[in-house]
CSV table of C-alpha atoms and ligand atoms in Angstrom, one decimal:
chain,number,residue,atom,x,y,z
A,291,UNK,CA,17.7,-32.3,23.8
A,292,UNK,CA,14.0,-31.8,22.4
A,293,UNK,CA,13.3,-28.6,20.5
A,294,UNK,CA,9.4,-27.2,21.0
A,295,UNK,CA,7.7,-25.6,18.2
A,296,UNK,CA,8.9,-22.1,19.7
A,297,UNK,CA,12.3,-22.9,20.2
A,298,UNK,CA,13.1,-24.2,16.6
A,299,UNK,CA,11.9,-20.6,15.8
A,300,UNK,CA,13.9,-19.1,17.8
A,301,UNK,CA,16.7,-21.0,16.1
A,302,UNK,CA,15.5,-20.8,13.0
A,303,UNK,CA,14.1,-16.9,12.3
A,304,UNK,CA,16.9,-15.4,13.1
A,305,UNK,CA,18.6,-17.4,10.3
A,306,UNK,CA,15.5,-16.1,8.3
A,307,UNK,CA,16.0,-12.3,8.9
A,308,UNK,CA,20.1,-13.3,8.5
A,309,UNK,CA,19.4,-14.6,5.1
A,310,UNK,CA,17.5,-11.6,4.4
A,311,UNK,CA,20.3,-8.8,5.2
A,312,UNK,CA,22.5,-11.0,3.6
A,313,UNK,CA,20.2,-11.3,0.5
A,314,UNK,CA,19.1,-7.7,0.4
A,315,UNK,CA,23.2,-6.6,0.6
A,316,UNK,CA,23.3,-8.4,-2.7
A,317,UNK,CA,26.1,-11.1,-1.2
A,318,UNK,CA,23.9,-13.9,-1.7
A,319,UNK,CA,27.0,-16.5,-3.0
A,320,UNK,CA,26.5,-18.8,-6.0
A,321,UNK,CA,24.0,-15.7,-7.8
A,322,UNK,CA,24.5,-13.5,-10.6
A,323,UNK,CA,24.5,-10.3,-8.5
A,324,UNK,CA,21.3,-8.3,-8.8
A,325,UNK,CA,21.3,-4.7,-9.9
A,326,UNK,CA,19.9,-2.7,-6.6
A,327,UNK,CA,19.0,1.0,-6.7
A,328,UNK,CA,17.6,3.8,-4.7
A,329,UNK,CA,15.4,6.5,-5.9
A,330,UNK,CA,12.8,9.2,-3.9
A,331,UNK,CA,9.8,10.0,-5.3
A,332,UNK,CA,6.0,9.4,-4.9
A,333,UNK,CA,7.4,10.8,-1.2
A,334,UNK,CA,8.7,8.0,-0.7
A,335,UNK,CA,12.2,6.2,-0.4
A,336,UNK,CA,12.0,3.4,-3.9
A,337,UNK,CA,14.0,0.3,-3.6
A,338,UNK,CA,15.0,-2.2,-6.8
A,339,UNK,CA,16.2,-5.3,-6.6
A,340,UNK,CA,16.7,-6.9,-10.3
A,341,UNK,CA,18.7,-9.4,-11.7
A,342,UNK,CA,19.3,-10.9,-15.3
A,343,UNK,CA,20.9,-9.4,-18.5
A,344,UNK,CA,18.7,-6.0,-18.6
A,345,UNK,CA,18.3,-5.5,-15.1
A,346,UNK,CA,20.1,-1.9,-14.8
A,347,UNK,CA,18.4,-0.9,-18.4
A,348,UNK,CA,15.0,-2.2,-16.6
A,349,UNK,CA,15.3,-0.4,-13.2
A,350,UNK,CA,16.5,3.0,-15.1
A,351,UNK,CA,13.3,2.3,-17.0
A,352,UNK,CA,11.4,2.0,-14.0
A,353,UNK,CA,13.1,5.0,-11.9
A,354,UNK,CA,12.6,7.3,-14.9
A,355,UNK,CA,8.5,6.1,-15.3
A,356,UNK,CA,8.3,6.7,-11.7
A,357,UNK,CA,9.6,10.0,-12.1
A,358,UNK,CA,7.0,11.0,-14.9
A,359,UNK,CA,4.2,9.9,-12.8
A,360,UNK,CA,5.1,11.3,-9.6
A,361,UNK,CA,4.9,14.6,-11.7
A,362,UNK,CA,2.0,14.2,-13.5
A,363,UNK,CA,-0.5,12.6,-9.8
A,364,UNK,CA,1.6,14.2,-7.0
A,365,UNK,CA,-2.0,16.4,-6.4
A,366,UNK,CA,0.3,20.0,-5.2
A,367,UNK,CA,2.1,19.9,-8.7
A,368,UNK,CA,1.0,22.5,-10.9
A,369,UNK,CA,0.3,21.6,-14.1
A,370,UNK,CA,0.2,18.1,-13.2
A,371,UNK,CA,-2.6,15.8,-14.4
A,372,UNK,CA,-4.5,15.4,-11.1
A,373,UNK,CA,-3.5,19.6,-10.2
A,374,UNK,CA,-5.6,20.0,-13.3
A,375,UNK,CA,-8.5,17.8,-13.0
A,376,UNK,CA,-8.8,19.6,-9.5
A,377,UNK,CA,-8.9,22.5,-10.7
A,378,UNK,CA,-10.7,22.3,-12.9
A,379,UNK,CA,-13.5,20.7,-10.4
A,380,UNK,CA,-17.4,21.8,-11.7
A,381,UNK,CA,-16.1,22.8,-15.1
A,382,UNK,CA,-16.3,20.2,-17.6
A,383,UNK,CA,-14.0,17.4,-18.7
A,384,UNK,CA,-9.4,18.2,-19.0
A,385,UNK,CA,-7.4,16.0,-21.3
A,386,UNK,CA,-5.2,13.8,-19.4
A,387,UNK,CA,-2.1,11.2,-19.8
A,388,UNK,CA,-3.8,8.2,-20.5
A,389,UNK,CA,-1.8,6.8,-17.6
A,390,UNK,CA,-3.7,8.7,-15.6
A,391,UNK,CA,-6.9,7.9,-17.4
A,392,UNK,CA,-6.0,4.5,-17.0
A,393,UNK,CA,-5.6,5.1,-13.0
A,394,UNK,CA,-8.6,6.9,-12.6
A,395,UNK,CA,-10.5,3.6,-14.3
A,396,UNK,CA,-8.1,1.5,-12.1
A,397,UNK,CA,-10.0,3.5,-8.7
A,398,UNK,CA,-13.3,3.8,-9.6
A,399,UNK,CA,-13.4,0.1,-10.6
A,400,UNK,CA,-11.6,-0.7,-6.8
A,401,UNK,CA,-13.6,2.0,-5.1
A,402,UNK,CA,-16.8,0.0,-7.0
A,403,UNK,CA,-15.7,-3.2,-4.8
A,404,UNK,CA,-16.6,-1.7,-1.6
A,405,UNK,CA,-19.4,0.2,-2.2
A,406,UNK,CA,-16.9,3.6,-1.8
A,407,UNK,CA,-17.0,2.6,2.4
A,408,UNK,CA,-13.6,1.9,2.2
A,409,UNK,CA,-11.6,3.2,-0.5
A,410,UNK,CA,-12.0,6.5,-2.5
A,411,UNK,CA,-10.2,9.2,-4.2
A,412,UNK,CA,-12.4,11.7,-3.5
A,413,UNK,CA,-10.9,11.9,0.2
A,414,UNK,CA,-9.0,14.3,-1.0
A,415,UNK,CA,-10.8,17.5,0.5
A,416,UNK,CA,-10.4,15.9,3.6
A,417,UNK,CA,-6.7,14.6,3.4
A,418,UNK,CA,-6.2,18.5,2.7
A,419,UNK,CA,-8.5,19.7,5.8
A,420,UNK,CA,-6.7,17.2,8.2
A,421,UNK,CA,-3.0,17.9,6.8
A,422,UNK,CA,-2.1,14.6,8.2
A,423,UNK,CA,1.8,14.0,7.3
A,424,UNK,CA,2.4,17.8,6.8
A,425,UNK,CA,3.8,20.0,9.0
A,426,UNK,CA,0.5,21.3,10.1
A,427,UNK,CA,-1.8,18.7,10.9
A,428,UNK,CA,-5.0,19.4,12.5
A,429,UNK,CA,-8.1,18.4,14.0
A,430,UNK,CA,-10.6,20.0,11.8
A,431,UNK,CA,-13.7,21.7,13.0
A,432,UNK,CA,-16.6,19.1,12.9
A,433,UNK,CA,-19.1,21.5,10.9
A,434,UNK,CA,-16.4,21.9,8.5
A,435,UNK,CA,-15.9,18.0,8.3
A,436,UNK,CA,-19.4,17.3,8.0
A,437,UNK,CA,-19.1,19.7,4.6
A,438,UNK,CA,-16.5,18.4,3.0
A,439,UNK,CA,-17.8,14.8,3.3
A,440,UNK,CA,-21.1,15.7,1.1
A,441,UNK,CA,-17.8,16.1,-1.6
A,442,UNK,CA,-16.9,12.4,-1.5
A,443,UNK,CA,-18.1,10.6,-4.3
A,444,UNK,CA,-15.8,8.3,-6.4
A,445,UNK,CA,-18.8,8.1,-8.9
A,446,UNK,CA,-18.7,12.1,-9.5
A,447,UNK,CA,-14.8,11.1,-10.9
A,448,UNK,CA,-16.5,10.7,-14.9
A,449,UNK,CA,-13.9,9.2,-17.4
A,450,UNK,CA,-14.1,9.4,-20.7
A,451,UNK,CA,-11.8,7.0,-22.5
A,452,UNK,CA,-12.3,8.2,-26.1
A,453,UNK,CA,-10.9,11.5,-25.5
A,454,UNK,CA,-8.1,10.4,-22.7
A,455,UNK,CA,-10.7,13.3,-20.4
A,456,UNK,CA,-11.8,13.7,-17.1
A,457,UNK,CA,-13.9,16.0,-15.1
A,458,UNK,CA,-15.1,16.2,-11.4
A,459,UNK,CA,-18.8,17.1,-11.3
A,460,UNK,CA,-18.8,19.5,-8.3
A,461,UNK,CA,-16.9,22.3,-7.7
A,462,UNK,CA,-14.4,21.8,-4.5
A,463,UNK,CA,-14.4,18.0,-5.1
A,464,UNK,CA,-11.0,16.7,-5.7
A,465,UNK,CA,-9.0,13.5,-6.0
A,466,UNK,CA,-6.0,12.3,-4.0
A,467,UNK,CA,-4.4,9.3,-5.6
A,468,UNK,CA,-1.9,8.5,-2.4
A,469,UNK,CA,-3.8,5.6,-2.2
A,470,UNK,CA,-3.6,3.7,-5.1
A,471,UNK,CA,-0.9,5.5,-7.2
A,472,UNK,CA,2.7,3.0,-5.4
A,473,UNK,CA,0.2,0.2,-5.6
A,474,UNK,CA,-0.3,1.2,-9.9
A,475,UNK,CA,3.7,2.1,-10.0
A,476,UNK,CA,4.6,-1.2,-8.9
A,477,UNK,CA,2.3,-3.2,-11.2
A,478,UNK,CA,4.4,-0.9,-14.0
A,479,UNK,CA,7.3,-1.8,-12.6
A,480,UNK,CA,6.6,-5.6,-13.3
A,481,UNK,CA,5.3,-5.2,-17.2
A,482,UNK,CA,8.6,-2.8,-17.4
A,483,UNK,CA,10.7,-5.9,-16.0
A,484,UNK,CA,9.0,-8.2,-18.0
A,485,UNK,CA,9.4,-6.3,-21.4
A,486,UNK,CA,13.1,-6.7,-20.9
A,487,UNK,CA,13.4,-10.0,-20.3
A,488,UNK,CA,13.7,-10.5,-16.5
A,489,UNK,CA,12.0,-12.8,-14.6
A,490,UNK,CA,13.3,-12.2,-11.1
A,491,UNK,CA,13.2,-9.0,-9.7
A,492,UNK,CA,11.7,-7.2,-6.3
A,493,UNK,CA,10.8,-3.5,-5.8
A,494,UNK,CA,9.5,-2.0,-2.4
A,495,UNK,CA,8.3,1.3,-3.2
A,496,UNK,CA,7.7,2.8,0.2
A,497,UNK,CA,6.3,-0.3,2.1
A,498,UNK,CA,4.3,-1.4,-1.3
A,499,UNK,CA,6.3,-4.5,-2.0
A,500,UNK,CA,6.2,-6.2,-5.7
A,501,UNK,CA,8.0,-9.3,-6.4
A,502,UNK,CA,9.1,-10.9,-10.2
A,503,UNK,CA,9.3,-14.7,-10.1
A,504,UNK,CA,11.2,-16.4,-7.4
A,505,UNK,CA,14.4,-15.6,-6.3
A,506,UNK,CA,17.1,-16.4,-8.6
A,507,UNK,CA,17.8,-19.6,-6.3
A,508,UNK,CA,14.4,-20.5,-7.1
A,509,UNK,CA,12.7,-20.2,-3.2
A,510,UNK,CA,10.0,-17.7,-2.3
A,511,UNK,CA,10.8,-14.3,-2.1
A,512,UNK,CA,10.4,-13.4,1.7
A,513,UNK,CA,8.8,-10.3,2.9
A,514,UNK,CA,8.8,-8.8,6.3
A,515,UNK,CA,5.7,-7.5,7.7
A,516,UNK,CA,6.6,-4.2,10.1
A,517,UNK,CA,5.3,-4.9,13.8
A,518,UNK,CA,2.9,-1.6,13.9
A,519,UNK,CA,4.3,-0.4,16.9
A,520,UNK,CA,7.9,-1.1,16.4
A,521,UNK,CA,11.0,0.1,14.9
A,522,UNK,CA,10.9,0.8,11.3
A,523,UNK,CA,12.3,-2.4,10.2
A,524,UNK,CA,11.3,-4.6,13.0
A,525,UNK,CA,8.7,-7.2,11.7
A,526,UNK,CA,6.1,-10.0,13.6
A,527,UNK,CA,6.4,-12.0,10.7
A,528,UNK,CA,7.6,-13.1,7.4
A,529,UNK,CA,5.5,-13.7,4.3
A,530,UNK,CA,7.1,-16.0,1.1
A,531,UNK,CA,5.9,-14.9,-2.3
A,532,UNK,CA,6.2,-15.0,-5.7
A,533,UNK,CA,4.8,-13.1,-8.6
A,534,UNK,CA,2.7,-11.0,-6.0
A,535,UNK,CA,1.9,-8.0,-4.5
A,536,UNK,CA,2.2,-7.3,-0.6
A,537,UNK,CA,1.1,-4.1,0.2
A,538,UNK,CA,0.3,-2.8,3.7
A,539,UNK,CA,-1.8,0.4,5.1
A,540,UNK,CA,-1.3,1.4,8.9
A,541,UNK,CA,-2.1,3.8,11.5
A,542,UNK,CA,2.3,4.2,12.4
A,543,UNK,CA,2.8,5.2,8.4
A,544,UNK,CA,1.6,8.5,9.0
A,545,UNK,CA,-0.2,10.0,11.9
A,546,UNK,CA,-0.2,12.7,14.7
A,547,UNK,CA,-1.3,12.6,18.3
A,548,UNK,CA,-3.1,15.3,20.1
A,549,UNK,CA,-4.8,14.8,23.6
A,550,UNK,CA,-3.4,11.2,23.4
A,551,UNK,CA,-5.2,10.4,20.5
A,552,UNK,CA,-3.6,9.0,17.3
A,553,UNK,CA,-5.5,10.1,14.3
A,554,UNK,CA,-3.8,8.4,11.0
A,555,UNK,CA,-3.7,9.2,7.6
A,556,UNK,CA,-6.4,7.0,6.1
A,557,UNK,CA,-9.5,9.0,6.0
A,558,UNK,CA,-13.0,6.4,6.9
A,559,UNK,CA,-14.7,8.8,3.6
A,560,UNK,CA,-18.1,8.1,5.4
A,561,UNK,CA,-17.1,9.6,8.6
A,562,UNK,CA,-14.6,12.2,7.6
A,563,UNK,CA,-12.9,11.2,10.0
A,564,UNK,CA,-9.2,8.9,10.5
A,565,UNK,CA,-10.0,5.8,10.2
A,566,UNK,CA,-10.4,4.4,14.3
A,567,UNK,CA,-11.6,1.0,13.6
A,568,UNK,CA,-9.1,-1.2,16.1
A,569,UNK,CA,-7.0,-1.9,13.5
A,570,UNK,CA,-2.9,-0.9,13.3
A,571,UNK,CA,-2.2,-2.4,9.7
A,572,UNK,CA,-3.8,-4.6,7.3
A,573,UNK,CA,-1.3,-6.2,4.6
A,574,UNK,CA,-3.1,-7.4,1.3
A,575,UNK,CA,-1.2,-10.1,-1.0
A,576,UNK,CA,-2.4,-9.7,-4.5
A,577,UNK,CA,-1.5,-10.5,-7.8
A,578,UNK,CA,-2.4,-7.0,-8.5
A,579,UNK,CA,-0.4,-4.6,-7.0
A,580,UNK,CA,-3.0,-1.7,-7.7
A,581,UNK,CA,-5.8,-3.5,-6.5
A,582,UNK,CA,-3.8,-4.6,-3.4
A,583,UNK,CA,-3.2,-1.2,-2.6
A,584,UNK,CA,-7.3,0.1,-2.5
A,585,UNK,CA,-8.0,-3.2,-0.5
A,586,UNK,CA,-5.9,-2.6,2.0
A,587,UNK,CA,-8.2,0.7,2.8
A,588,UNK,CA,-10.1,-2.3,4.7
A,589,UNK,CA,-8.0,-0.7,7.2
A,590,UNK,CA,-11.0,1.8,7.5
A,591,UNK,CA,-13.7,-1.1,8.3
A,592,UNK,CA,-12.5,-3.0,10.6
A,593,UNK,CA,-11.4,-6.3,11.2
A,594,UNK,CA,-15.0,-7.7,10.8
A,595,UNK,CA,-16.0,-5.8,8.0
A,596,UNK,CA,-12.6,-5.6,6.6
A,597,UNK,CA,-12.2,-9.5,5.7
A,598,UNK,CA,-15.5,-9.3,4.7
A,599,UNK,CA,-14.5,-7.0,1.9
A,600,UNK,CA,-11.3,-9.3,1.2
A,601,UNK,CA,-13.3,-12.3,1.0
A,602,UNK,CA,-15.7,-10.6,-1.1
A,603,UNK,CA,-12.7,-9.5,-3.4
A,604,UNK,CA,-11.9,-13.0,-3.7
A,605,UNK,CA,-8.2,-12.6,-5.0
A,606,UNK,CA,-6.6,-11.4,-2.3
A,607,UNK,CA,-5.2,-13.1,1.1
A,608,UNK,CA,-4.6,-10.4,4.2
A,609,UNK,CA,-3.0,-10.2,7.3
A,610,UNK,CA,-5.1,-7.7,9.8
A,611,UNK,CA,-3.6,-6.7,13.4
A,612,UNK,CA,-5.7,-5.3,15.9
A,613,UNK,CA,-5.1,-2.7,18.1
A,614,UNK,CA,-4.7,-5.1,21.0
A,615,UNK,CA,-2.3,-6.8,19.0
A,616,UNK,CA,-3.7,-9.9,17.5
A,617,UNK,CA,-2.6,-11.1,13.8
A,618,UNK,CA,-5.2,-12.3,11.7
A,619,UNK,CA,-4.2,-14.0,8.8
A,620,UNK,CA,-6.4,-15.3,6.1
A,621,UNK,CA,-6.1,-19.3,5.7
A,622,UNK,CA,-4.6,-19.4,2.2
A,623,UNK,CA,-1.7,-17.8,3.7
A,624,UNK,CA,-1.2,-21.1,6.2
A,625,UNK,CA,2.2,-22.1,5.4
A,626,UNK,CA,3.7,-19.0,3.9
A,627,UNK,CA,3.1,-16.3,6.8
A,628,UNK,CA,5.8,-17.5,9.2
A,629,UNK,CA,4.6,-15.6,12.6
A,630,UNK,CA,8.3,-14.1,14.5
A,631,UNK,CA,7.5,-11.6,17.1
A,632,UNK,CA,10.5,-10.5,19.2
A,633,UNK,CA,8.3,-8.8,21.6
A,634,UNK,CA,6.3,-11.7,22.8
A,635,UNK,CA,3.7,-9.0,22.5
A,636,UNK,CA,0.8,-10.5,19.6
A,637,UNK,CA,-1.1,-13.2,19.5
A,638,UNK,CA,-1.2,-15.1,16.1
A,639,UNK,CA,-4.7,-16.4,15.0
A,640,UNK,CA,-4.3,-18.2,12.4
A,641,UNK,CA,-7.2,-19.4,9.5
A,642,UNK,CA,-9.7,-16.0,9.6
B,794,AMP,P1,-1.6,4.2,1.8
B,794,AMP,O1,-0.3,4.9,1.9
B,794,AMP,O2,-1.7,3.2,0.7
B,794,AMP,O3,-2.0,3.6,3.1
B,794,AMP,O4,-2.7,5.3,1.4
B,794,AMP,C1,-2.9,6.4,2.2
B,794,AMP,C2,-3.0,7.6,1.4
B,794,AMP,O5,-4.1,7.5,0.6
B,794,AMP,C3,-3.3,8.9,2.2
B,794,AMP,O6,-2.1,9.6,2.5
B,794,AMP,C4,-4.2,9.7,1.3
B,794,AMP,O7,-3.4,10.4,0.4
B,794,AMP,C5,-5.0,8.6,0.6
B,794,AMP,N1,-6.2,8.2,1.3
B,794,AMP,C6,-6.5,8.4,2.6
B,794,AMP,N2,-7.7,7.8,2.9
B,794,AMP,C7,-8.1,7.1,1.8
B,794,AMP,C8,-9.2,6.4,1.4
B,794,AMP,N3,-10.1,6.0,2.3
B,794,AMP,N4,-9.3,5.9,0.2
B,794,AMP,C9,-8.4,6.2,-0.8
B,794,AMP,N5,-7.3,7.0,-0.5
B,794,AMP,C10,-7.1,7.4,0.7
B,795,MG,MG1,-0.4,1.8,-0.1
């Protein structure tokens, strides 16, 4: 009996996603076991996965930085770093952490990549207007959109380095790092590993994924990429990586529907408006994890102008899916995107 192309996936990804549970339940036989943990913070559920000598010392390290910064950027903690700079909007320059200072340099210089069409941390009045992932979101008025968007300016964010201080130029203007601050985290996360001597080690911090090395058997870390519409956990494909980055915005993260419409919590900072560009997800795979996580604001543009943006980026490859359920996947990633859909439902184009 011949086997098609198809049918030897069949046989073959559900060994994949086997080898995955199996992996990710820490049996994997033959391994030194890893040191796995779970943490909340950022909002989010945390997940380590870290083997070697110092691997509980390193992911303590982590949880406890993650902790620290979650306090200082979560944007409704008073007396946080980013509760203050708000605040203190139109009134002159606040010391900071320099970890925040450093993010704030971090966004501008990512927001500076696509002209501030895509990505921006000056959303912020509008995250707040829309309350998209609260327990009151709503469709704002469009007068009152059309006001908050003359607030959006990454430039107005002014750092300066010498004194760790930062000020917002107008009052009301404020700065939302939801964005960037996992993708930031997780590049931490990997110095933090590497100070202690690890070199293989993964960490999915809410659907931003950062890998150390290889696996300790030496073969690519595999990472699933969530079918948009699916169950949480249900994937159209599988990416192998090592020392990278694969981070994903979508419209299923968080959303709400009213009238039948699906507004999502990525805010297009041109328009105002949730991003509603026929896109469901775009995944970026990086080297930096912070800079993964502002690309994948491409979301906002559009498949079109959204690979643009990657391309333009250069260091970056991307997976984009389309509202009518097309993958797009950049042609550096031939080879290690491995398409599986159990739905039969999208179409995979391969070399965008
Ligand atoms: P992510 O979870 O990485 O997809 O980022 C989404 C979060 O980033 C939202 O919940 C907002 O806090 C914030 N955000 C929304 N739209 C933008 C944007 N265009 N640029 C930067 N941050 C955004
Ligand atoms: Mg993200």
């Amino acid at each position: 009996m011949e086997y098609g192309e198809q049918d030897m996936k069949k046989l073959f990804y559900p060994l994949l996603i086997l080898s995955l549970l199996v992996f990710s339940t820490g049996c994997n036989i033959g391994q030194s076991k890893p040191v796995q943990s779970e943490d909340f913070a950022l909002g989010t559920i945390i997940n380590q996965e870290v083997y070697g000598a110092n691997a509980k010392k390193a992911s303590d390290e982590v949880a406890v930085k993650i902790k620290e910064l979650d306090e200082l950027w979560t944007i409704n903690n008073q007396g946080g770093d980013i509760n203050k700079l708000n605040n203190n909007a139109g009134q002159g320059y606040v010391e900071l952490n320099p970890e925040t200072i450093s993010i704030l340099k971090d966004a501008r210089k990512i927001a500076d990549l696509s002209g501030g069409v895509a990505f921006d941390i000056t959303v912020a009045p509008l995250v707040k207007a829309w309350g998209i992932g609260t327990d009151n979101p709503q469709v704002p008025a469009e007068d009152v959109l059309k006001k908050l968007v003359t607030l959006v300016n990454y430039q107005d964010v002014l750092v300066d380095e010498a004194t760790n201080s930062a000020s917002l130029l107008k009052t009301g203007q404020m700065v939302d790092l939801g964005g960037i601050a996992k993708g930031y985290i997780g590049d931490m996360a990997i110095e933090i590993y590497k100070k202690n001597g690890i070199t293989s080690a993964f960490a999915n911090l809410g659907g931003n994924v950062v890998v150390l090395g290889n696996k300790p058997d030496g073969s690519a870390w595999k990472v699933g990429i969530q079918n948009p519409r699916g169950q949480n956990g249900e994937i159209v494909g599988v990416v192998s990586v090592a020392d990278k980055a694969v981070v994903t915005s979508g419209d299923y993260q968080r959303y709400f529907i009213k009238d039948g419409k699906r507004y999502c919590h990525i805010i297009n900072p041109q328009t105002g408006y949730p991003a509603d560009s026929g896109l469901m997800s775009v995944t970026i795979i990086a080297s930096s994890s912070t800079e993964a996580d502002g690309m994948s604001k491409a979301f906002v543009l559009g498949l079109e102008k959204g690979m643009e943006l990657v391309k333009r980026y250069g260091k970056a490859e991307a997976i984009f899916i389309t509202n009518d359920k097309k993958i797009y996947v950049t042609p550096g990633l031939q080879g290690e995107f491995q398409f599986e859909d159990a739905t039969n439902e999208y179409t995979y184009i391969q070399n965008r």
